[in-house]
Short mmCIF file of C-alpha atoms in Angstrom, two decimals:
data_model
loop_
_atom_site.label_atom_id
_atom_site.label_comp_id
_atom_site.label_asym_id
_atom_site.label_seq_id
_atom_site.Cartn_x
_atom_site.Cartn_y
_atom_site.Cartn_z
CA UNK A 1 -78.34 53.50 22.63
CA UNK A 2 -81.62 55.18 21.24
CA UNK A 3 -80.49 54.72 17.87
CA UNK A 4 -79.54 51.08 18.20
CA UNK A 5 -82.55 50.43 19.64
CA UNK A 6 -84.21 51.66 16.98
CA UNK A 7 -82.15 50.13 13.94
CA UNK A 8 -82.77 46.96 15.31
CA UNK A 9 -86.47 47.09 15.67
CA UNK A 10 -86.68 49.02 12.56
CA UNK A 11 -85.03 45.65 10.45
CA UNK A 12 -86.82 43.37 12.44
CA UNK A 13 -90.15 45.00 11.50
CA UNK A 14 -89.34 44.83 7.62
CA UNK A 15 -88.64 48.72 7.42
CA UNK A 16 -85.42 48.44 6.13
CA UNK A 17 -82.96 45.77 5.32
CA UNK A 18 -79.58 46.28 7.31
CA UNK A 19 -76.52 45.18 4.41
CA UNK A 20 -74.48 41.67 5.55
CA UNK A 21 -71.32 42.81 3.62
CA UNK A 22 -68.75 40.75 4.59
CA UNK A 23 -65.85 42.73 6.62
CA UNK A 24 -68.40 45.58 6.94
CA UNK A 25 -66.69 48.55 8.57
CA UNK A 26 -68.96 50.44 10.54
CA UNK A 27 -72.50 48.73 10.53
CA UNK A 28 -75.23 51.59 10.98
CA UNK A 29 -76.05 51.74 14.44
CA UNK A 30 -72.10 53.13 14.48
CA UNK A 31 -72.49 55.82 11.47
CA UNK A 32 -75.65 57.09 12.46
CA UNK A 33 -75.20 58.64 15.78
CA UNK A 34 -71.98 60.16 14.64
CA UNK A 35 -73.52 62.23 11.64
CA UNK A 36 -76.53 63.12 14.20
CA UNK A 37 -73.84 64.64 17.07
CA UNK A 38 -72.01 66.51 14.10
CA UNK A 39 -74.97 67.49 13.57
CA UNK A 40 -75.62 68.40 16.29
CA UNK A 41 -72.38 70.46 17.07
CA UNK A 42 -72.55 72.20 14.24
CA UNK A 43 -70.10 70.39 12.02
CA UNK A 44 -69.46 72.43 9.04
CA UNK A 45 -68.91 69.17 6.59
CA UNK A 46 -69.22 65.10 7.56
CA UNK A 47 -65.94 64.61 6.44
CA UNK A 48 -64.42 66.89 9.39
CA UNK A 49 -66.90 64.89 11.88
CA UNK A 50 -66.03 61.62 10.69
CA UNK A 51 -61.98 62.74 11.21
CA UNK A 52 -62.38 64.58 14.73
CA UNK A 53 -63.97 60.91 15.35
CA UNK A 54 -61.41 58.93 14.09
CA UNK A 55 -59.14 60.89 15.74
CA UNK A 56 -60.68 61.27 19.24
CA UNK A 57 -62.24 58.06 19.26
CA UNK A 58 -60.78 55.22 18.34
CA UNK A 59 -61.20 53.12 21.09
CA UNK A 60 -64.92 53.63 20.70
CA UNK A 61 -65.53 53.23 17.13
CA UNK A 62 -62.27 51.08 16.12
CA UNK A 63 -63.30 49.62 12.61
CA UNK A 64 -64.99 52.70 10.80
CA UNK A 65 -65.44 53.08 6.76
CA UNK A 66 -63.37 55.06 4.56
CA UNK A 67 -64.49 58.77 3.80
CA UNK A 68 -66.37 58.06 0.55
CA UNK A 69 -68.47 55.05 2.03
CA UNK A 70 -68.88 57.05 4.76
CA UNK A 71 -70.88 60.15 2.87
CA UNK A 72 -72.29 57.04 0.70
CA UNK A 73 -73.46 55.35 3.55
CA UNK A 74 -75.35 58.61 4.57
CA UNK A 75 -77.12 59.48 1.31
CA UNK A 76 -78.55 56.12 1.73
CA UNK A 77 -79.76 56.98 4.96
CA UNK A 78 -81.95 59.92 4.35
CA UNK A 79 -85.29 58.13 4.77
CA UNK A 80 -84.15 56.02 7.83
CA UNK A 81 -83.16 59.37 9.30
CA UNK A 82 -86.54 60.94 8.19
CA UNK A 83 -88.42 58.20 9.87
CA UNK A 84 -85.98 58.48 12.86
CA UNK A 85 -86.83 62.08 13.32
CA UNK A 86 -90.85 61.32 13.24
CA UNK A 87 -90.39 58.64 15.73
CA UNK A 88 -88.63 60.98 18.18
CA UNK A 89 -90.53 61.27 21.90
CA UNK A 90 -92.80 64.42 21.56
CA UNK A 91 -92.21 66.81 24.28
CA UNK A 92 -95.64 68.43 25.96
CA UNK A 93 -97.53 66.87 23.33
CA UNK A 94 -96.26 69.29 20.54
CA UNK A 95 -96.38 68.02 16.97
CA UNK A 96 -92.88 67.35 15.10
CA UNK A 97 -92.62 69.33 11.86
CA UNK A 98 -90.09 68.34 9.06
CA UNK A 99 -89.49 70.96 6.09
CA UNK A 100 -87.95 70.28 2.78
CA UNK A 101 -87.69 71.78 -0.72
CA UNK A 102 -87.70 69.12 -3.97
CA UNK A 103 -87.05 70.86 -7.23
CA UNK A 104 -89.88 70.48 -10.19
CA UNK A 105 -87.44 70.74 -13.38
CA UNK A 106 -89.11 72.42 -16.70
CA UNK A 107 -85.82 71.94 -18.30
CA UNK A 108 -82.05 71.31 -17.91
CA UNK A 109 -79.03 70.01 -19.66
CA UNK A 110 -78.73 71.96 -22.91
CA UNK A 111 -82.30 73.35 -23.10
CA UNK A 112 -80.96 75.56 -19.80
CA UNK A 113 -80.01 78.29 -22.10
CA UNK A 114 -83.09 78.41 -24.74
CA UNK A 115 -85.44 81.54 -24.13
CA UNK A 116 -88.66 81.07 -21.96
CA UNK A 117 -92.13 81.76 -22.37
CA UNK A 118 -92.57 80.58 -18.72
CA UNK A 119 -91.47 83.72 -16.83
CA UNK A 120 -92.63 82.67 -13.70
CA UNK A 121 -90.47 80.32 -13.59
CA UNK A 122 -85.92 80.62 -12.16
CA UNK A 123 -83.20 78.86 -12.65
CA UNK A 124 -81.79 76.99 -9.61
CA UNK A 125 -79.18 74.36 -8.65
CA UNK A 126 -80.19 71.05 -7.65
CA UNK A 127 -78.24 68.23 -6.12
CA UNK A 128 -78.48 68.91 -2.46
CA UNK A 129 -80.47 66.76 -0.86
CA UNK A 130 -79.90 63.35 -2.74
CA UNK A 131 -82.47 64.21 -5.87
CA UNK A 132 -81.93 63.33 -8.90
CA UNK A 133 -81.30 67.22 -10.50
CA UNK A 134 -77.25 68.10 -10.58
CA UNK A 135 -76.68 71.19 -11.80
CA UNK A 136 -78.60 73.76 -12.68
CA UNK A 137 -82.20 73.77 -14.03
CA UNK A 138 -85.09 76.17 -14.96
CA UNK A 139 -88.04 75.48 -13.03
CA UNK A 140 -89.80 75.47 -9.51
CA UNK A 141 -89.10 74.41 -6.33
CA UNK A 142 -92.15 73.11 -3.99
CA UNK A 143 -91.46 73.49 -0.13
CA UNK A 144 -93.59 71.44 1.99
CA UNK A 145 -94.03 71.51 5.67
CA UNK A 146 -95.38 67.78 7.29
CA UNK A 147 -96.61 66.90 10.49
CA UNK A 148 -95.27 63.82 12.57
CA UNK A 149 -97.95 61.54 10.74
CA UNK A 150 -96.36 62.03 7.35
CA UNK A 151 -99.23 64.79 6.20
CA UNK A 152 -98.34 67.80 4.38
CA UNK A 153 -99.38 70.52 6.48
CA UNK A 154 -98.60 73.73 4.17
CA UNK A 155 -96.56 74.13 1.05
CA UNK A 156 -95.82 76.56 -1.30
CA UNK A 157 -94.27 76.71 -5.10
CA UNK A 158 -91.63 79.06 -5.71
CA UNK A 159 -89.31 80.16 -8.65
CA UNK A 160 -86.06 77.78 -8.70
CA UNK A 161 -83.77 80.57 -8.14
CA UNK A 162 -85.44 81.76 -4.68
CA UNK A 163 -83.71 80.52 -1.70
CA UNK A 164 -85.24 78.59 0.82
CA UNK A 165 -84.73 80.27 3.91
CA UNK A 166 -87.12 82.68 3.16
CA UNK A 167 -89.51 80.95 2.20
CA UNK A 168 -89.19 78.78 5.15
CA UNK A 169 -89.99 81.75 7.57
CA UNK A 170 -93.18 82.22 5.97
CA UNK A 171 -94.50 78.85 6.09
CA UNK A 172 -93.62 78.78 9.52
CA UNK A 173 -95.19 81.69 10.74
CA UNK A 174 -98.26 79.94 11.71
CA UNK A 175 -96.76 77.05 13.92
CA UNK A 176 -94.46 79.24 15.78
CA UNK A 177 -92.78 77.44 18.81
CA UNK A 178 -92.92 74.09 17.40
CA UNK A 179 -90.27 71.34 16.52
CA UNK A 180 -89.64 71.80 13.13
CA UNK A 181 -86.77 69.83 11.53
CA UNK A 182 -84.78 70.54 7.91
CA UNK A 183 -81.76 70.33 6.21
CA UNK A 184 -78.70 72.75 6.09
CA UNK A 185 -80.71 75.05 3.39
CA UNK A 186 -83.16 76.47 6.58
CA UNK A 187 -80.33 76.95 8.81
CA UNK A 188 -81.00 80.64 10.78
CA UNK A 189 -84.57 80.75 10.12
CA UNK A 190 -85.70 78.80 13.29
CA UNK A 191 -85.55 75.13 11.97
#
């Protein structure tokens, strides 16, 4: 219900533009809520949520997309679900934190290989996340920490190759007890 609400109002404010696809299966107000209770649960992949669904819950969600335009559909929903986790109701007037790593490539592809003069610098793997970086790459990653207003509240650069749970412990140190929300890559580290 939350989430309808707030599709709707959402496209009627000019946020986003919901798609009028002829014989859509599944429209978002559908999709959404179940990758948020699988994630929730603690689904171990969206395919095996969208399944248990299909499966369990047919009567409830009887015209849903196939597997692939399923895990489409939710790349394409990473900001709406960014700006559905800032709109959230605060509880006690505590501040909603949102972490996140984006990697800042030096070099991939065939260069990968050459020798450095950057030693600072790791190689990583990108492609989580929706960027653009598949694969791996020689570089940095910058981890960011923002507040419910869409500031940046601390960051920190580190080599491609360190892994962000770490990291993430450090940079939340300071706000300890708040809300802090991430992706699957700060799971155990309090997010």
């Amino acid at each position: 219900m939350y989430v309808d609400d707030y599709v709707q109002a959402a496209a009627c404010s000019g946020l986003f533009v919901l798609p009028q696809e002829p014989n859509q299966k599944g429209s978002y107000s559908e999709v959404m809520p179940i990758a948020l209770v699988g994630e929730l649960l603690g689904e171990v992949s969206a395919q095996k949520g969208l399944g248990q669904v299909r499966s369990t819950y047919r009567a409830l969600f009887p015209c849903l997309p196939d597997r692939t335009r399923y895990l489409r559909i939710q790349l394409n929903l990473e900001t709406i679900y960014a700006d559905l986790a800032l709109r959230l109701p605060h509880f006690d007037d505590e501040t909603v934190y949102v972490i996140d790593s984006k990697p800042l490539v030096c070099c991939k592809g065939t260069r990968y290989a050459r020798p450095r003069a950057m030693t600072e610098a790791g190689s990583g793997r990108g492609g989580h996340g929706g960027y653009s970086v598949k694969g791996r790459f020689y570089g940095f990653k910058l981890h960011a920490v923002i507040n419910d207003h869409g500031m940046i509240v601390r960051f920190a650069l580190a080599a491609g190759n360190e892994s962000d749970s770490p990291l993430a412990r450090t940079l939340l140190a300071e706000g300890e007890g708040a809300l802090v929300l991430g992706d699957r890559g700060y799971q155990g580290c309090g997010v």
